[in-house]
Short mmCIF file of C-alpha atoms in Angstrom, two decimals:
data_model
loop_
_atom_site.label_atom_id
_atom_site.label_comp_id
_atom_site.label_asym_id
_atom_site.label_seq_id
_atom_site.Cartn_x
_atom_site.Cartn_y
_atom_site.Cartn_z
CA UNK A 84 -20.45 -14.69 1.38
CA UNK A 85 -19.09 -13.74 -2.04
CA UNK A 86 -16.65 -10.86 -2.28
CA UNK A 87 -18.22 -7.67 -3.64
CA UNK A 88 -16.61 -4.71 -5.34
CA UNK A 89 -17.41 -2.68 -2.23
CA UNK A 90 -15.34 -5.13 -0.16
CA UNK A 91 -12.44 -4.24 -2.45
CA UNK A 92 -12.88 -0.49 -1.99
CA UNK A 93 -15.22 0.32 -4.87
CA UNK A 94 -17.26 3.49 -4.42
CA UNK A 95 -19.13 6.19 -6.37
CA UNK A 96 -15.83 7.81 -7.45
CA UNK A 97 -14.76 4.66 -9.30
CA UNK A 98 -18.27 3.82 -10.53
CA UNK A 99 -18.64 7.24 -12.18
CA UNK A 100 -15.17 6.96 -13.74
CA UNK A 101 -15.92 3.48 -15.07
CA UNK A 102 -19.32 4.49 -16.48
CA UNK A 103 -17.67 7.36 -18.35
CA UNK A 104 -15.26 5.15 -20.31
CA UNK A 105 -16.61 1.58 -20.29
CA UNK A 106 -17.42 -0.18 -23.54
CA UNK A 107 -19.72 -3.20 -23.87
CA UNK A 108 -18.19 -6.26 -22.23
CA UNK A 109 -15.64 -4.40 -20.12
CA UNK A 110 -15.54 -5.19 -16.41
CA UNK A 111 -13.93 -3.45 -13.41
CA UNK A 112 -11.20 -5.12 -11.35
CA UNK A 113 -8.63 -4.21 -8.73
CA UNK A 114 -5.00 -5.14 -9.27
CA UNK A 115 -3.71 -7.31 -6.44
CA UNK A 116 -0.41 -8.63 -7.78
CA UNK A 117 2.24 -7.73 -10.34
CA UNK A 118 4.68 -10.10 -12.03
CA UNK A 119 7.29 -9.52 -14.72
CA UNK A 120 4.80 -10.37 -17.47
CA UNK A 121 1.32 -9.51 -16.21
CA UNK A 122 -0.99 -8.53 -13.34
CA UNK A 123 -3.63 -10.35 -11.37
CA UNK A 124 -6.95 -8.56 -10.84
CA UNK A 125 -9.66 -9.40 -8.32
CA UNK A 126 -13.18 -9.13 -9.69
CA UNK A 127 -16.70 -8.81 -8.35
CA UNK A 128 -17.56 -12.14 -6.72
CA UNK A 129 -13.98 -12.88 -5.67
CA UNK A 130 -12.69 -14.39 -8.91
CA UNK A 131 -9.11 -13.52 -9.82
CA UNK A 132 -7.99 -12.99 -13.40
CA UNK A 133 -4.58 -12.64 -15.05
CA UNK A 134 -4.48 -9.49 -17.17
CA UNK A 135 -1.98 -7.73 -19.45
CA UNK A 136 -1.51 -4.04 -20.27
CA UNK A 137 -2.85 -2.90 -23.62
CA UNK A 138 -0.37 -1.62 -26.16
CA UNK A 139 -2.08 1.78 -26.24
CA UNK A 140 -1.93 2.16 -22.46
CA UNK A 141 1.73 1.18 -22.51
CA UNK A 142 2.71 3.61 -25.26
CA UNK A 143 0.61 6.50 -23.91
CA UNK A 144 2.29 6.35 -20.48
CA UNK A 145 4.89 9.12 -20.20
CA UNK A 146 6.48 7.45 -17.14
CA UNK A 147 6.34 4.09 -15.38
CA UNK A 148 4.22 5.73 -12.67
CA UNK A 149 1.43 6.16 -15.24
CA UNK A 150 1.32 2.41 -15.86
CA UNK A 151 -0.88 0.12 -13.73
CA UNK A 152 0.24 -0.59 -10.15
CA UNK A 153 -0.94 -2.78 -7.30
CA UNK A 154 -4.06 -1.21 -5.82
CA UNK A 155 -5.25 0.36 -9.07
CA UNK A 156 -8.82 -0.03 -10.26
CA UNK A 157 -8.86 -0.81 -13.97
CA UNK A 158 -11.29 -1.41 -16.81
CA UNK A 159 -10.68 -4.89 -18.22
CA UNK A 160 -11.59 -6.21 -21.64
CA UNK A 161 -11.92 -9.98 -21.07
CA UNK A 162 -12.06 -10.68 -24.80
CA UNK A 163 -13.12 -14.01 -26.23
CA UNK A 164 -12.55 -17.38 -24.56
CA UNK A 165 -9.01 -17.87 -25.90
CA UNK A 166 -7.94 -14.22 -25.69
CA UNK A 167 -5.81 -12.63 -23.00
CA UNK A 168 -7.74 -10.29 -20.74
CA UNK A 169 -6.49 -6.75 -21.32
CA UNK A 170 -6.31 -3.64 -19.12
CA UNK A 171 -7.79 -0.90 -21.27
CA UNK A 172 -8.01 2.01 -18.79
CA UNK A 173 -6.67 2.86 -15.32
CA UNK A 174 -9.43 4.57 -13.35
CA UNK A 175 -8.35 7.86 -11.71
CA UNK A 176 -6.48 7.20 -8.46
CA UNK A 177 -7.88 8.63 -5.24
CA UNK A 178 -4.43 8.44 -3.64
CA UNK A 179 -0.98 7.33 -4.78
CA UNK A 180 1.82 6.41 -2.38
CA UNK A 181 5.16 6.57 -4.17
CA UNK A 182 8.88 7.21 -3.73
CA UNK A 183 11.89 7.86 -5.89
CA UNK A 184 12.89 4.61 -7.56
CA UNK A 185 15.93 2.96 -5.90
CA UNK A 186 19.38 3.62 -7.29
CA UNK A 187 20.46 6.50 -9.50
CA UNK A 188 17.15 6.89 -11.27
CA UNK A 189 15.07 9.99 -10.51
CA UNK A 190 11.84 8.30 -11.61
CA UNK A 191 8.77 7.84 -9.46
CA UNK A 192 7.98 4.32 -8.19
CA UNK A 193 4.39 3.65 -7.11
CA UNK A 194 4.24 1.61 -3.87
CA UNK A 195 0.47 1.44 -3.71
CA UNK A 196 -2.52 3.03 -5.43
CA UNK A 197 -5.80 4.00 -3.77
CA UNK A 198 -4.36 3.52 -0.29
CA UNK A 199 -6.32 4.96 2.65
CA UNK A 200 -3.66 4.52 5.36
CA UNK A 201 0.10 4.08 5.12
CA UNK A 202 1.37 2.25 8.22
CA UNK A 203 5.10 2.58 8.85
CA UNK A 204 6.63 -0.11 11.04
CA UNK A 205 9.60 0.99 13.12
CA UNK A 206 11.03 0.39 16.60
CA UNK A 207 12.34 2.56 19.45
CA UNK A 208 15.87 1.13 19.10
CA UNK A 209 18.53 0.97 16.42
CA UNK A 210 16.08 1.21 13.52
CA UNK A 211 14.60 4.47 14.80
CA UNK A 212 15.73 7.25 12.49
CA UNK A 213 13.88 10.59 12.75
CA UNK A 214 15.20 11.79 9.37
CA UNK A 215 13.91 8.68 7.64
CA UNK A 216 10.55 9.07 9.39
CA UNK A 217 10.44 12.68 8.23
CA UNK A 218 10.84 11.47 4.63
CA UNK A 219 8.07 8.92 5.14
CA UNK A 220 5.74 11.59 6.46
CA UNK A 221 6.48 13.87 3.50
CA UNK A 222 5.66 11.13 1.00
CA UNK A 223 2.53 10.04 2.87
CA UNK A 224 1.20 13.60 3.00
CA UNK A 225 1.80 13.95 -0.72
CA UNK A 226 0.02 10.66 -1.42
CA UNK A 227 -3.26 11.78 0.11
CA UNK A 228 -3.33 8.83 2.53
CA UNK A 229 -3.39 9.04 6.32
CA UNK A 230 -0.17 8.24 8.24
CA UNK A 231 0.00 5.58 10.97
CA UNK A 232 3.04 4.49 12.97
CA UNK A 233 3.34 0.95 14.31
CA UNK A 234 6.04 1.19 16.98
CA UNK A 235 7.09 -2.45 17.18
CA UNK A 236 9.08 -4.50 19.71
CA UNK A 237 8.08 -2.20 22.58
CA UNK A 238 8.45 -5.14 25.00
CA UNK A 239 12.22 -5.07 24.36
CA UNK A 240 12.73 -1.44 25.35
CA UNK A 241 12.28 0.68 28.45
CA UNK A 242 9.27 2.91 28.94
CA UNK A 243 11.55 5.93 28.64
CA UNK A 244 12.85 4.81 25.21
CA UNK A 245 9.30 4.20 23.98
CA UNK A 246 8.09 7.56 25.27
CA UNK A 247 11.05 9.40 23.71
CA UNK A 248 10.41 7.80 20.31
CA UNK A 249 6.69 8.59 20.57
CA UNK A 250 7.43 12.22 21.47
CA UNK A 251 9.72 12.66 18.45
CA UNK A 252 7.12 11.13 16.14
CA UNK A 253 4.42 13.44 17.51
CA UNK A 254 6.61 16.46 16.83
CA UNK A 255 7.36 15.32 13.29
CA UNK A 256 3.73 14.50 12.45
CA UNK A 257 1.10 15.71 14.95
CA UNK A 258 -1.75 14.20 12.93
CA UNK A 259 -0.36 10.65 12.75
CA UNK A 260 -1.75 7.80 14.81
CA UNK A 261 0.76 5.80 16.86
CA UNK A 262 0.12 2.24 18.05
CA UNK A 263 2.68 0.53 20.29
CA UNK A 264 2.87 -3.14 19.39
CA UNK A 265 4.81 -6.33 19.82
CA UNK A 266 4.09 -8.46 16.78
CA UNK A 267 5.87 -11.43 18.35
CA UNK A 268 3.80 -11.27 21.56
CA UNK A 269 0.55 -10.16 19.88
CA UNK A 270 0.54 -6.89 21.86
CA UNK A 271 -1.40 -4.02 20.30
CA UNK A 272 -2.64 -6.15 17.40
CA UNK A 273 -6.30 -5.70 18.42
CA UNK A 274 -5.86 -1.93 18.28
CA UNK A 275 -4.37 -2.19 14.80
CA UNK A 276 -7.14 -4.50 13.59
CA UNK A 277 -9.62 -1.71 14.36
CA UNK A 278 -8.07 0.20 11.45
CA UNK A 279 -8.89 -2.63 9.05
CA UNK A 280 -12.38 -1.59 7.99
CA UNK A 281 -14.38 -3.03 5.10
CA UNK A 282 -13.24 -1.50 1.83
CA UNK A 283 -10.31 0.38 3.42
CA UNK A 284 -6.79 -0.24 2.14
CA UNK A 285 -3.69 -0.09 4.33
CA UNK A 286 -0.16 -0.21 2.94
CA UNK A 287 2.47 -1.51 5.37
CA UNK A 288 6.04 -0.34 4.88
CA UNK A 289 9.23 -0.40 6.90
CA UNK A 290 12.90 -1.30 6.84
CA UNK A 291 14.05 -4.91 6.76
CA UNK A 292 14.46 -6.32 10.25
CA UNK A 293 11.86 -4.27 12.11
CA UNK A 294 9.45 -7.21 12.39
CA UNK A 295 7.17 -6.26 9.53
CA UNK A 296 6.88 -9.79 8.16
CA UNK A 297 6.06 -11.13 11.63
CA UNK A 298 3.35 -8.49 11.96
CA UNK A 299 1.85 -9.31 8.56
CA UNK A 300 1.88 -13.04 9.35
CA UNK A 301 0.08 -12.31 12.62
CA UNK A 302 -2.52 -10.22 10.81
CA UNK A 303 -3.10 -12.77 8.05
CA UNK A 304 -3.17 -15.97 10.07
CA UNK A 305 -6.11 -17.89 8.62
CA UNK A 306 -7.45 -14.81 6.83
CA UNK A 307 -5.91 -15.71 3.47
CA UNK A 308 -8.73 -15.30 0.95
CA UNK A 309 -7.47 -16.24 -2.49
CA UNK A 310 -10.02 -18.44 -4.20
CA UNK A 311 -7.62 -20.48 -6.35
CA UNK A 312 -4.71 -22.70 -5.44
CA UNK A 313 -2.21 -21.80 -2.74
CA UNK A 314 -0.26 -18.72 -3.76
CA UNK A 315 3.23 -19.60 -5.03
CA UNK A 316 4.79 -16.60 -3.32
CA UNK A 317 3.29 -17.01 0.12
CA UNK A 318 2.57 -20.74 0.37
CA UNK A 319 -0.13 -22.11 2.70
CA UNK A 320 -1.19 -18.69 3.86
CA UNK A 321 2.14 -17.89 5.50
CA UNK A 322 3.31 -14.57 4.18
CA UNK A 323 6.91 -13.80 3.22
CA UNK A 324 7.29 -10.49 1.42
CA UNK A 325 9.14 -10.89 -1.86
CA UNK A 326 6.83 -8.81 -4.05
CA UNK A 327 4.21 -6.13 -3.63
CA UNK A 328 0.79 -7.68 -3.16
CA UNK A 329 -2.70 -6.68 -2.04
CA UNK A 330 -4.47 -9.05 0.33
CA UNK A 331 -8.18 -9.10 1.13
CA UNK A 332 -8.78 -9.91 4.79
CA UNK A 333 -11.66 -12.07 5.95
CA UNK A 334 -12.88 -9.72 8.68
CA UNK A 335 -12.61 -6.54 6.63
CA UNK A 336 -10.01 -4.35 5.05
CA UNK A 337 -7.28 -4.79 2.47
CA UNK A 338 -3.56 -4.91 3.04
CA UNK A 339 -0.73 -3.99 0.68
CA UNK A 340 2.52 -5.46 1.94
CA UNK A 341 5.78 -4.12 0.56
CA UNK A 342 9.23 -5.75 0.58
CA UNK A 343 11.63 -4.29 3.15
CA UNK A 344 12.49 -0.78 2.01
CA UNK A 345 16.20 0.06 2.03
CA UNK A 346 15.74 3.51 0.48
CA UNK A 347 12.96 5.98 1.15
CA UNK A 348 14.18 8.88 -0.94
CA UNK A 349 11.76 11.62 -1.80
CA UNK A 350 10.14 11.77 -5.18
CA UNK A 351 8.00 14.85 -4.99
CA UNK A 352 7.29 18.22 -6.53
CA UNK A 353 8.71 21.54 -5.43
CA UNK A 354 5.37 22.72 -4.00
CA UNK A 355 5.13 19.75 -1.63
CA UNK A 356 8.72 20.15 -0.52
CA UNK A 357 8.18 23.84 0.22
CA UNK A 358 5.11 23.01 2.32
CA UNK A 359 6.91 20.25 4.23
CA UNK A 360 9.99 22.31 5.05
CA UNK A 361 8.46 25.77 5.43
CA UNK A 362 10.12 26.13 8.85
CA UNK A 363 13.52 25.86 7.17
CA UNK A 364 12.85 28.04 4.16
CA UNK A 365 10.92 30.74 5.96
CA UNK A 366 7.93 30.27 3.65
CA UNK A 367 4.53 31.27 5.03
#
């Protein structure tokens, strides 16, 4: 069956926003890939299209975070046959998962737009860092998405180690879901697949070395849905994360995979910080 806008996460929120600004000939699309020179958008029917940012959109953006990002819904002007397709408007984001850009910059870096669930992959062993998880939870809460923890490699650790890690995570974020998995042994994958509903977008993040790429490969398998030639980045449906990319899954749901994150520093406003650390500041 052809891919519909609803399969990509389209809903009344985006339809109303598009109707309010669309000009004759413009079409909606969701950004699935970013390169150094352009974006790729997925359209109604499953066609993908290379698009560029309009000069006005570029100049009007006060920060990089106001420019298009993977996961954004945009209004596209396809132009004439020989013209480049142009992003004219970014439709208002329902959620925005971001962090402080790596390095000395204090700018915001968008990791995924219009994300429903942010799944953090970690393990009960050497990678487990409560302070880092606390930062993840702060950023996820600010984004508007729901948090999910994928506690990987549980087959390599004792029950006590797994239970201790789970207990700490529950204390840090009582509302988060926790799924114990072993990506290598396919344990817990069925439980995670239940989160992959039609039109729902999950962003998977985690440090390098926690088994995130193995998990994503397990999830994708033969579910690679691009309609053109084999993707140059991933090759033959096997997924190696070198760039942020949104993937439509055959059995429902969309997945934004992120390269291994070395830094998860907080980019946030004072209000969010005060809410997150009220127990330290004595705020009500």
